[in-house]
Tab-separated table of C-alpha atoms in Angstrom:
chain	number	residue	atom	x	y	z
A	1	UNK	CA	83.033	-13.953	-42.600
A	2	UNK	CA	82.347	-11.041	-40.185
A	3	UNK	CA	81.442	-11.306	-36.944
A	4	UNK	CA	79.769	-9.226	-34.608
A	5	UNK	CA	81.608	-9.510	-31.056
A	6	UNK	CA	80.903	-7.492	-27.974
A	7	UNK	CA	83.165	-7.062	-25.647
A	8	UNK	CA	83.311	-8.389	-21.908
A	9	UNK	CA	84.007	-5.027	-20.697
A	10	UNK	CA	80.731	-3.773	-21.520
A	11	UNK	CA	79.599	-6.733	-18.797
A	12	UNK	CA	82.129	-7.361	-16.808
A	13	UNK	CA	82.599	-4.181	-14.539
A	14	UNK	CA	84.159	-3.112	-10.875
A	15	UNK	CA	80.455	-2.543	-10.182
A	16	UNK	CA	79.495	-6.909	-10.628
A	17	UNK	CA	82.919	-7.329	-8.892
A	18	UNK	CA	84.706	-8.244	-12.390
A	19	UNK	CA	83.721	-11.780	-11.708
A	20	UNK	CA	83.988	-13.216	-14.952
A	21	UNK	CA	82.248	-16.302	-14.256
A	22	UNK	CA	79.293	-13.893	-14.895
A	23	UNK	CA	80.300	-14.028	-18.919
A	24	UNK	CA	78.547	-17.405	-19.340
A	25	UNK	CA	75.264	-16.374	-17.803
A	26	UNK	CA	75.496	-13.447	-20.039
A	27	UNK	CA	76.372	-15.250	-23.281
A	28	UNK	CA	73.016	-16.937	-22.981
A	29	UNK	CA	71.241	-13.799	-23.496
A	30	UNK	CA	73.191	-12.091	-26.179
A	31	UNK	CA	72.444	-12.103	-29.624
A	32	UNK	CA	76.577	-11.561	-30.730
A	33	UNK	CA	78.863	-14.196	-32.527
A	34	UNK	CA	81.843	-14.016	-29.934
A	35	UNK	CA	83.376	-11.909	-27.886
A	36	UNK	CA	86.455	-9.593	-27.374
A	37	UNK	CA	87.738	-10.334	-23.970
A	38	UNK	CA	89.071	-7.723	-21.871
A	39	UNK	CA	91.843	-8.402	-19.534
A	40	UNK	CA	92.160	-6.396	-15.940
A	41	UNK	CA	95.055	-4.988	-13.941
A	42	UNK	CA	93.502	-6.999	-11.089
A	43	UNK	CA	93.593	-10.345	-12.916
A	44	UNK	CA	97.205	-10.806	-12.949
A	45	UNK	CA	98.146	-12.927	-9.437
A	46	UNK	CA	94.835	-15.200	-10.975
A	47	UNK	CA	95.169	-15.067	-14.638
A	48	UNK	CA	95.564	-18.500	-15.235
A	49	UNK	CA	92.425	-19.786	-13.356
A	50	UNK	CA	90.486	-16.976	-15.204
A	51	UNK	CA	91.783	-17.652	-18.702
A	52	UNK	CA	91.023	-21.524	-18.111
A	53	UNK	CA	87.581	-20.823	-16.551
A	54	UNK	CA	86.701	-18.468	-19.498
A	55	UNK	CA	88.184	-21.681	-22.109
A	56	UNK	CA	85.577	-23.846	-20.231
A	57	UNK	CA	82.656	-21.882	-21.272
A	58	UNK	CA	83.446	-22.616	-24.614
A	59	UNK	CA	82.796	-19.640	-26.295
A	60	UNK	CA	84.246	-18.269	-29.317
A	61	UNK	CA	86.949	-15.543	-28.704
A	62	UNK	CA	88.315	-14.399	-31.465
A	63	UNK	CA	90.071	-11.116	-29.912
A	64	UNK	CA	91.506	-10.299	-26.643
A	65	UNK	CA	91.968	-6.473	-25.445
A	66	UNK	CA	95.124	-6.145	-23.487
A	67	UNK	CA	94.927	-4.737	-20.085
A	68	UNK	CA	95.597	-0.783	-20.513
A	69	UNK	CA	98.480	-0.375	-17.888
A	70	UNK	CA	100.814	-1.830	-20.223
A	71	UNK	CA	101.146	1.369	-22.831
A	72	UNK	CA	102.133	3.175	-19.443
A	73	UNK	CA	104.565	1.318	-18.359
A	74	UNK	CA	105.856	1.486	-21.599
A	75	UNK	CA	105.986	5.261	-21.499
A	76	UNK	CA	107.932	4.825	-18.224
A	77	UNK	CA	110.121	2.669	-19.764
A	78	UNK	CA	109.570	0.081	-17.044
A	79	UNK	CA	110.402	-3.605	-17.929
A	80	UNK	CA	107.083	-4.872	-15.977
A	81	UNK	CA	105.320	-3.522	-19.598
A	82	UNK	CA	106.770	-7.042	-21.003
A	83	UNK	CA	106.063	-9.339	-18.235
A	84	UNK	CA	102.757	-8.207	-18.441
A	85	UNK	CA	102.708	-8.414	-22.129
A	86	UNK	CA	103.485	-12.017	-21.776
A	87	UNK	CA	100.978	-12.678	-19.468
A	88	UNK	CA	98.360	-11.244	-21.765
A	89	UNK	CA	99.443	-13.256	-24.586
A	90	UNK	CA	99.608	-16.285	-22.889
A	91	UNK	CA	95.644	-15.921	-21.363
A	92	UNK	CA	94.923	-14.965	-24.969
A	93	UNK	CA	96.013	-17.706	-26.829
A	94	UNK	CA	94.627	-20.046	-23.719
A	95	UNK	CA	91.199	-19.053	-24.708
A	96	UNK	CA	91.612	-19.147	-28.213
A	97	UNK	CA	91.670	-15.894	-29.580
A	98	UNK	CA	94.087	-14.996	-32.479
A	99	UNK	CA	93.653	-11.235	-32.271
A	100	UNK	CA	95.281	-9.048	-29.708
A	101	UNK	CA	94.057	-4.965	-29.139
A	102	UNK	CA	96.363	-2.897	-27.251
A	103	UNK	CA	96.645	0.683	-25.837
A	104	UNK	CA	99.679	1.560	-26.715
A	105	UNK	CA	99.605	4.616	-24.974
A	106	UNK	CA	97.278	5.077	-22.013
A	107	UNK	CA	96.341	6.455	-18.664
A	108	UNK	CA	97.382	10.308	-17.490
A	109	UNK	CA	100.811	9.461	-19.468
A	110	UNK	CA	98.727	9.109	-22.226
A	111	UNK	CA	101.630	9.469	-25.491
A	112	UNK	CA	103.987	12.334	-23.676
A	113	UNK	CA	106.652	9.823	-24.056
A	114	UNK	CA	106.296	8.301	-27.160
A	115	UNK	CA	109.002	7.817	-28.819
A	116	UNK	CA	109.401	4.705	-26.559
A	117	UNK	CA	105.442	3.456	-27.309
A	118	UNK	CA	106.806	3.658	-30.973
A	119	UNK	CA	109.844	1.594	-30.406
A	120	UNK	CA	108.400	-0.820	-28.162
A	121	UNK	CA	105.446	-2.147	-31.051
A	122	UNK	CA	108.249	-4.260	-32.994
A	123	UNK	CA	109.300	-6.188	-29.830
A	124	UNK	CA	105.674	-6.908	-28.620
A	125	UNK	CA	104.270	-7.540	-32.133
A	126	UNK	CA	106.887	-10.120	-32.264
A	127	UNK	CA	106.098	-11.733	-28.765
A	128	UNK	CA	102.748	-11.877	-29.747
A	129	UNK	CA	103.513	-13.793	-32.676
A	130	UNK	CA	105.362	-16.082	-30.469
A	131	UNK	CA	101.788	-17.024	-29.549
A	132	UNK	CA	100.128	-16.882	-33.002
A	133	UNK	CA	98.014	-13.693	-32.059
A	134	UNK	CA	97.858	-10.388	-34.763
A	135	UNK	CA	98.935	-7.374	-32.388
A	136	UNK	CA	97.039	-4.532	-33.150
A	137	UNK	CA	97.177	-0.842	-32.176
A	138	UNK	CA	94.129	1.114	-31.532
A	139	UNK	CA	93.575	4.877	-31.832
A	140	UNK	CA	92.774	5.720	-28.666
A	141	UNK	CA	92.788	8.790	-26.670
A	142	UNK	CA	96.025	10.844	-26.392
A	143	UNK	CA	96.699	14.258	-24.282
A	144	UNK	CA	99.746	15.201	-26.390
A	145	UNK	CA	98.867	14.620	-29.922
A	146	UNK	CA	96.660	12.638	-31.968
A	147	UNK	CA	95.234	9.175	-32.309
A	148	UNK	CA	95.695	10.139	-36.112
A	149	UNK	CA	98.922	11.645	-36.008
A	150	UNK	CA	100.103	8.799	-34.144
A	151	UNK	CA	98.712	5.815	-36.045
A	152	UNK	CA	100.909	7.917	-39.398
A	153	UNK	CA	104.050	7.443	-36.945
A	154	UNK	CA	103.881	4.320	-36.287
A	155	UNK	CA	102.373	3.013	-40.401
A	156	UNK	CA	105.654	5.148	-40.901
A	157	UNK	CA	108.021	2.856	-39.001
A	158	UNK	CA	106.169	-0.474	-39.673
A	159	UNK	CA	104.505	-0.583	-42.797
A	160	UNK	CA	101.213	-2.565	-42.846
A	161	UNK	CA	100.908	-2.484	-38.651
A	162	UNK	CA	97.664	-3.665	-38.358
A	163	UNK	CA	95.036	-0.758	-36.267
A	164	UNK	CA	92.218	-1.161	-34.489
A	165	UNK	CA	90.039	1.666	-35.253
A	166	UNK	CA	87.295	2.523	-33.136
A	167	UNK	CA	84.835	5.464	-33.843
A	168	UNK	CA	84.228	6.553	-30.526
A	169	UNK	CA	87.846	7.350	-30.214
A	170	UNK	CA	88.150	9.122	-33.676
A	171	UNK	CA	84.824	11.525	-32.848
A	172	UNK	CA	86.188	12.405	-29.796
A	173	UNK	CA	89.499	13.961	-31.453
A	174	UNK	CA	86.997	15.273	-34.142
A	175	UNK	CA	89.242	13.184	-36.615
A	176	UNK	CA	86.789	10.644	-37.748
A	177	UNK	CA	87.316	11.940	-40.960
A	178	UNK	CA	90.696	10.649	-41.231
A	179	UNK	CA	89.164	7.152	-41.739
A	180	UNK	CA	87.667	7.683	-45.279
A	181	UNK	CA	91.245	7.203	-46.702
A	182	UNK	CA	91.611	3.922	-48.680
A	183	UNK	CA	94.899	3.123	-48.104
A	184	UNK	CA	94.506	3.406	-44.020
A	185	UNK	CA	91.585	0.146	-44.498
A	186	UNK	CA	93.464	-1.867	-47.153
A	187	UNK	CA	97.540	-1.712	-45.412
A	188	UNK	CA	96.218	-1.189	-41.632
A	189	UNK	CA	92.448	-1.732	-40.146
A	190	UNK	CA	91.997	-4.937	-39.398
A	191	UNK	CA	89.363	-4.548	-36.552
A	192	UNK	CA	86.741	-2.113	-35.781
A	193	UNK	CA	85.492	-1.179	-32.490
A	194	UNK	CA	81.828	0.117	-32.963
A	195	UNK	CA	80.801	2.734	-30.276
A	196	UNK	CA	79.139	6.675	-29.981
A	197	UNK	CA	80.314	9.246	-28.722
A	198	UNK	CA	78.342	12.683	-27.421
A	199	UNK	CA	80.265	15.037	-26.202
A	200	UNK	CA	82.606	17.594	-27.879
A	201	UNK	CA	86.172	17.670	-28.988
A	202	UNK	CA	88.087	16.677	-26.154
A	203	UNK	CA	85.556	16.752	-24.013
A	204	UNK	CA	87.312	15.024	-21.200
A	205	UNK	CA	84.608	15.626	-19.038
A	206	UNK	CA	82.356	13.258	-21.457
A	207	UNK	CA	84.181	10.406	-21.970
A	208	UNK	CA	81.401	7.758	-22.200
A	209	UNK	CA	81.043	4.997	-24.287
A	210	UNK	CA	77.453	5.037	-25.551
A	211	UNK	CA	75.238	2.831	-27.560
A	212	UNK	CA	74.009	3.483	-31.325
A	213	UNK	CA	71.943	6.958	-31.456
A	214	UNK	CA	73.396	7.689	-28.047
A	215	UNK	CA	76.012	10.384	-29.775
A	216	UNK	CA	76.645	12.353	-32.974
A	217	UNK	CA	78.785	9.456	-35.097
A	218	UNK	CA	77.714	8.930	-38.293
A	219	UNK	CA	77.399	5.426	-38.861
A	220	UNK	CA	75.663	5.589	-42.260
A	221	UNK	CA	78.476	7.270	-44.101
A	222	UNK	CA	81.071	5.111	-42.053
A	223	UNK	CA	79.266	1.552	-43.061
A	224	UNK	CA	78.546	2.980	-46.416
A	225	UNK	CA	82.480	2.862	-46.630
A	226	UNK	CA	83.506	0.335	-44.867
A	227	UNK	CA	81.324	-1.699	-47.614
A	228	UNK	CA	83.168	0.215	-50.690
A	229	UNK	CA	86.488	-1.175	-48.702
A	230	UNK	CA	85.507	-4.113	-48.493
A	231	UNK	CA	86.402	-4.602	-45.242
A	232	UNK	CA	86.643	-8.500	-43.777
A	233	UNK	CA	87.292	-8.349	-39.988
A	234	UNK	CA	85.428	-8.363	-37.056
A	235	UNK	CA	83.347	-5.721	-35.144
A	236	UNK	CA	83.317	-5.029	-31.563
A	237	UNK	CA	80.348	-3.461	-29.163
A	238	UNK	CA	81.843	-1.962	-26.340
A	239	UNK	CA	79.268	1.071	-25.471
A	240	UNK	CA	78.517	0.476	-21.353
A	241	UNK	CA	76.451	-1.418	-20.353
A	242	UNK	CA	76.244	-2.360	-16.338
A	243	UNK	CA	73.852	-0.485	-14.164
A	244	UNK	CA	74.919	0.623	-10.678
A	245	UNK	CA	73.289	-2.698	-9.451
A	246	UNK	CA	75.916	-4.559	-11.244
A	247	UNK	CA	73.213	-5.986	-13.605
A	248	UNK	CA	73.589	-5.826	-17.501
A	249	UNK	CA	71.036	-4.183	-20.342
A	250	UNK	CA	71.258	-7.026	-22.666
A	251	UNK	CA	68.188	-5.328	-24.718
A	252	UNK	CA	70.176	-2.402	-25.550
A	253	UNK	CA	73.440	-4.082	-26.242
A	254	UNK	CA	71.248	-6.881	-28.866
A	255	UNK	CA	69.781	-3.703	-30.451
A	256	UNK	CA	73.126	-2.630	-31.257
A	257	UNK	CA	74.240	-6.096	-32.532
A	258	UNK	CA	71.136	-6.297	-34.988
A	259	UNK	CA	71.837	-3.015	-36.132
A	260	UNK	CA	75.481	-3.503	-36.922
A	261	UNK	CA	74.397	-6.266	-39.015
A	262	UNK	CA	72.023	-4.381	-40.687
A	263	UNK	CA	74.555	-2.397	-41.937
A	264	UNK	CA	77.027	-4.878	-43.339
A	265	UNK	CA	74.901	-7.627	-44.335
């Protein structure tokens, strides 16, 4: 059964502190089925604590997204990528999740070395395993290539990887197109981020996450498909959401959950 999960980084921001004791207060108010949790560089020398903290609340997690330095210290061939890895894994399968989104590639780095992002998936896919969690890889960004082109490499050298596709990502290479082939959704996508985009192709200057109607995606031709694939995983909200007060617009992020399931009810 789908569910419709939003993601804790649309709440949980440097501008509330990242205190993610916030989450529960916020879960009250939301009108999603669980949540993606997103993990931060400034967690690590507390991760424990948090990930028990955020088990207490007793929500439903089915999907953790994996803090983003780790696809550049992968790039930089640096062994910390692994510890870190761990680390993630072990918070994720603390709070019960099963499902694991990375960045493969990231940062200013981005995918100028990757050759070593491709070779590294094997060894964390099967660390992640270790754990019980799905490692997927998600198409974002790159300053090099393309999400696209990359996501072909690495189906290349491990058949049926499992993706996380996410549209914002995919509009902002001007590549959403890409998506409407079959075979990508029934070897690879296995989650879905759901987000808009506005600016142009490659706009780095407009890199924004925004909310349904906010950009130029077009969500009725992608839902339209995604039915015809018959797709069965989850959906993420991740368009921002914290004003400068460190306060959160639940009302824009329910409107986004209700239309979602509009679309694949």
């Amino acid at each position: 059964m789908h569910k419709v999960l939003c993601s804790t980084g649309a709440l949980i921001t440097r501008k509330n502190g990242r205190d993610h004791r916030l989450l529960a207060g916020f879960a009250e108010q939301l009108h999603c089925d669980g949540f993606e949790f997103m993990l931060y560089d400034s967690w690590y020398d507390k991760l424990d604590s948090i990930a028990d903290d955020v088990k207490a609340m007793g929500l439903d997690i089915p999907a953790v997204h994996c803090e983003k330095s780790i696809g550049e210290l992968i790039a930089a061939e640096d062994d910390l990528a692994y510890e870190r890895f761990e680390m993630n894994c072990k918070a994720a399968e603390r709070v019960g999740a099963k499902l694991l989104v990375l960045h493969l590639w990231n940062g200013l780095v981005s995918d100028s070395n990757f050759g070593a992002n491709l070779r590294a998936y094997g060894r964390l896919a099967d660390m992640a395993a270790e754990h019980g969690l799905t490692l997927t890889v998600e198409n974002v960004v790159c300053n090099q290539s393309t999400p696209a082109a990359h996501l072909k490499e690495l189906a290349e050298e491990y058949p049926h990887i499992p993706f996380t596709f996410d549209t914002k990502m995919a509009e902002f290479h001007g590549e959403l197109d890409k998506v409407y082939d079959e075979k990508l959704w029934t070897d690879n996508i296995r989650h879905l981020h759901i987000n808009d985009y506005g600016g142009g192709v490659k706009d780095w200057s407009d890199l924004r996450t925004l909310h349904f109607g906010g950009g130029h995606v077009d969500f009725e031709r992608f839902f339209a498909f995604e039915r015809k694939m018959g797709y069965s995983g989850d959906f993420t909200v991740e368009a921002s959401s914290v004003r400068d007060d460190g306060s959160v617009d639940i009302n824009k992020l329910n409107r986004d959950f209700l239309i979602i399931k509009g679309h694949i009810a």
